[in-house]
Coordinates of C-alpha atoms in Angstrom, one line a residue:
M1 CA -19.8 -31.9 -3.0
A2 CA -20.2 -33.5 0.7
V3 CA -23.8 -33.8 1.0
P4 CA -26.2 -36.4 2.6
D5 CA -27.6 -38.5 -0.3
T6 CA -30.9 -37.7 0.8
Y7 CA -30.3 -34.0 -0.3
P8 CA -31.7 -32.5 -3.4
A9 CA -29.3 -32.2 -6.0
Q10 CA -27.6 -28.9 -5.7
P11 CA -26.3 -26.7 -8.8
E12 CA -22.2 -26.7 -9.4
P13 CA -20.5 -23.9 -7.4
N14 CA -18.7 -22.6 -10.7
F15 CA -15.5 -22.6 -8.8
H16 CA -12.4 -21.0 -11.1
D17 CA -8.8 -21.4 -11.1
T18 CA -6.8 -18.7 -9.5
V19 CA -2.7 -18.1 -9.6
G20 CA -1.1 -17.3 -5.9
V21 CA 2.0 -14.9 -5.7
R22 CA 4.3 -15.3 -3.3
F23 CA 7.7 -13.9 -2.3
G24 CA 10.1 -15.0 0.7
A25 CA 13.5 -14.3 2.1
S26 CA 15.8 -15.4 4.4
V27 CA 19.5 -14.2 5.6
P28 CA 21.6 -16.2 7.7
L29 CA 23.9 -14.5 9.8
Q30 CA 27.0 -16.1 11.6
I31 CA 27.4 -15.0 15.0
Q32 CA 30.4 -16.7 16.7
Q33 CA 29.1 -20.7 17.2
S34 CA 25.5 -19.9 16.7
S35 CA 23.4 -18.8 13.7
L36 CA 20.6 -16.2 13.6
T37 CA 18.4 -16.1 10.6
P38 CA 15.8 -13.5 9.9
R39 CA 13.0 -14.3 7.6
V40 CA 9.8 -12.3 6.2
G41 CA 7.3 -13.3 3.6
L42 CA 4.3 -12.3 1.3
A43 CA 2.1 -13.8 -0.7
W44 CA -1.5 -12.8 -2.5
E45 CA -4.1 -15.8 -2.8
P46 CA -7.2 -14.8 -4.7
T47 CA -10.2 -16.4 -4.0
P48 CA -11.6 -19.1 -6.5
T49 CA -15.0 -18.9 -4.9
P50 CA -17.6 -16.7 -7.5
E51 CA -20.2 -14.1 -6.4
Q52 CA -22.6 -15.7 -4.2
T53 CA -25.7 -14.6 -5.7
G54 CA -27.9 -17.7 -6.1
L55 CA -28.3 -20.7 -3.9
H56 CA -24.9 -21.3 -2.5
N57 CA -23.2 -19.5 0.2
Y58 CA -19.9 -20.8 -0.3
L59 CA -18.2 -17.7 2.1
D60 CA -13.8 -17.5 0.7
N61 CA -11.8 -14.2 0.4
D62 CA -9.4 -12.8 -1.3
R63 CA -6.3 -12.9 1.2
L64 CA -2.7 -11.1 1.9
I65 CA -0.2 -12.9 3.9
T66 CA 2.5 -11.1 5.5
A67 CA 5.2 -13.1 7.6
A68 CA 8.1 -12.5 9.7
G69 CA 10.2 -15.2 11.6
L70 CA 13.5 -15.7 13.5
G71 CA 15.7 -18.9 13.3
F72 CA 18.3 -19.5 15.8
A73 CA 20.5 -22.7 15.7
H74 CA 23.3 -23.5 18.5
G75 CA 25.1 -26.4 18.2
V76 CA 22.7 -29.4 17.7
F77 CA 19.7 -27.1 19.2
T78 CA 17.6 -25.0 17.3
V79 CA 14.7 -22.5 17.7
D80 CA 12.6 -21.0 14.8
A81 CA 9.5 -18.6 15.6
A82 CA 7.4 -17.2 13.3
Y83 CA 4.0 -14.8 12.9
Q84 CA 1.6 -14.6 10.1
L85 CA -1.2 -12.0 9.3
H86 CA -3.7 -12.8 6.8
D87 CA -5.8 -10.1 6.1
L88 CA -9.1 -11.5 4.3
F89 CA -10.4 -9.2 2.3
R90 CA -14.2 -8.1 2.6
R91 CA -16.8 -9.5 0.9
E92 CA -20.6 -8.7 0.4
H93 CA -23.1 -10.7 -1.8
T94 CA -26.4 -10.0 -2.6
K95 CA -28.7 -12.7 -3.4
S96 CA -30.5 -11.8 -7.0
A97 CA -33.9 -13.3 -6.1
C98 CA -34.6 -13.1 -2.4
V99 CA -38.3 -12.7 -1.9
A100 CA -40.9 -12.8 1.2
N101 CA -43.2 -15.6 1.3
E102 CA -46.5 -15.1 2.8
D103 CA -45.2 -15.3 6.7
G104 CA -42.7 -12.7 5.4
V105 CA -39.6 -15.0 5.6
V106 CA -36.9 -14.1 3.2
D107 CA -36.2 -16.7 0.6
L108 CA -34.3 -17.8 -2.4
P109 CA -35.8 -19.3 -5.0
P110 CA -33.9 -22.3 -6.2
E111 CA -31.3 -22.1 -9.2
D112 CA -32.0 -24.1 -12.5
G113 CA -30.8 -27.5 -11.9
A114 CA -31.6 -27.7 -8.2
D115 CA -34.2 -30.7 -7.2
I116 CA -36.8 -29.4 -5.3
S117 CA -38.8 -31.4 -2.6
P118 CA -40.7 -31.1 0.7
T119 CA -37.2 -31.2 2.6
Y120 CA -35.6 -28.3 0.4
P121 CA -33.8 -26.4 3.1
N122 CA -35.5 -22.9 3.7
P123 CA -34.8 -20.0 4.2
N124 CA -31.4 -19.6 2.6
P125 CA -29.4 -18.3 5.0
G126 CA -27.6 -15.9 2.7
C127 CA -30.9 -14.0 1.8
P128 CA -30.7 -11.3 1.5
S129 CA -26.8 -10.5 1.7
V130 CA -24.2 -11.8 3.5
S131 CA -21.1 -10.3 4.1
H132 CA -17.6 -11.7 5.4
G133 CA -13.8 -10.8 6.1
G134 CA -11.6 -10.4 8.8
L135 CA -8.2 -11.2 10.0
I136 CA -6.4 -14.3 11.3
H137 CA -3.2 -14.5 13.1
V138 CA -0.6 -17.7 13.4
V139 CA 2.2 -17.7 15.8
S140 CA 4.1 -20.8 15.9
V141 CA 7.8 -21.8 17.8
E142 CA 9.3 -24.8 17.0
L143 CA 12.4 -26.2 19.1
G144 CA 14.8 -28.8 17.7
V145 CA 17.7 -31.3 18.3
A146 CA 19.3 -32.5 15.5
F147 CA 21.7 -35.9 15.7

């Protein structure tokens, strides 16, 4: 894990393997001296990140990716444009042991294996729960010249 040497030891994050599924298609069409290639794609990428009920706050989502593009070529010149929509499925994590100290600050007791020191980060910003999700839009355009 990427933590400073002086940071307390952290419990394992317990990531797991996943299998993503992708599908894509393109159909090149010849129009006189030019070619036009429409493209579509769909992908499912499940998250390798487990439910965050303890000390960690690794936030990741299952995502559905839809894509469309268009390629155009004429002589030595090419233009390719594409759009992707990443739908990050909403997740909510409820911490299993958030408690309030005498000042009313909500905190999560450390997991087994965590090295506690006076510099241990308090409070856990994920207490008592944290949620995340959203959309990512990606647009690209590429211009090319073949020699």
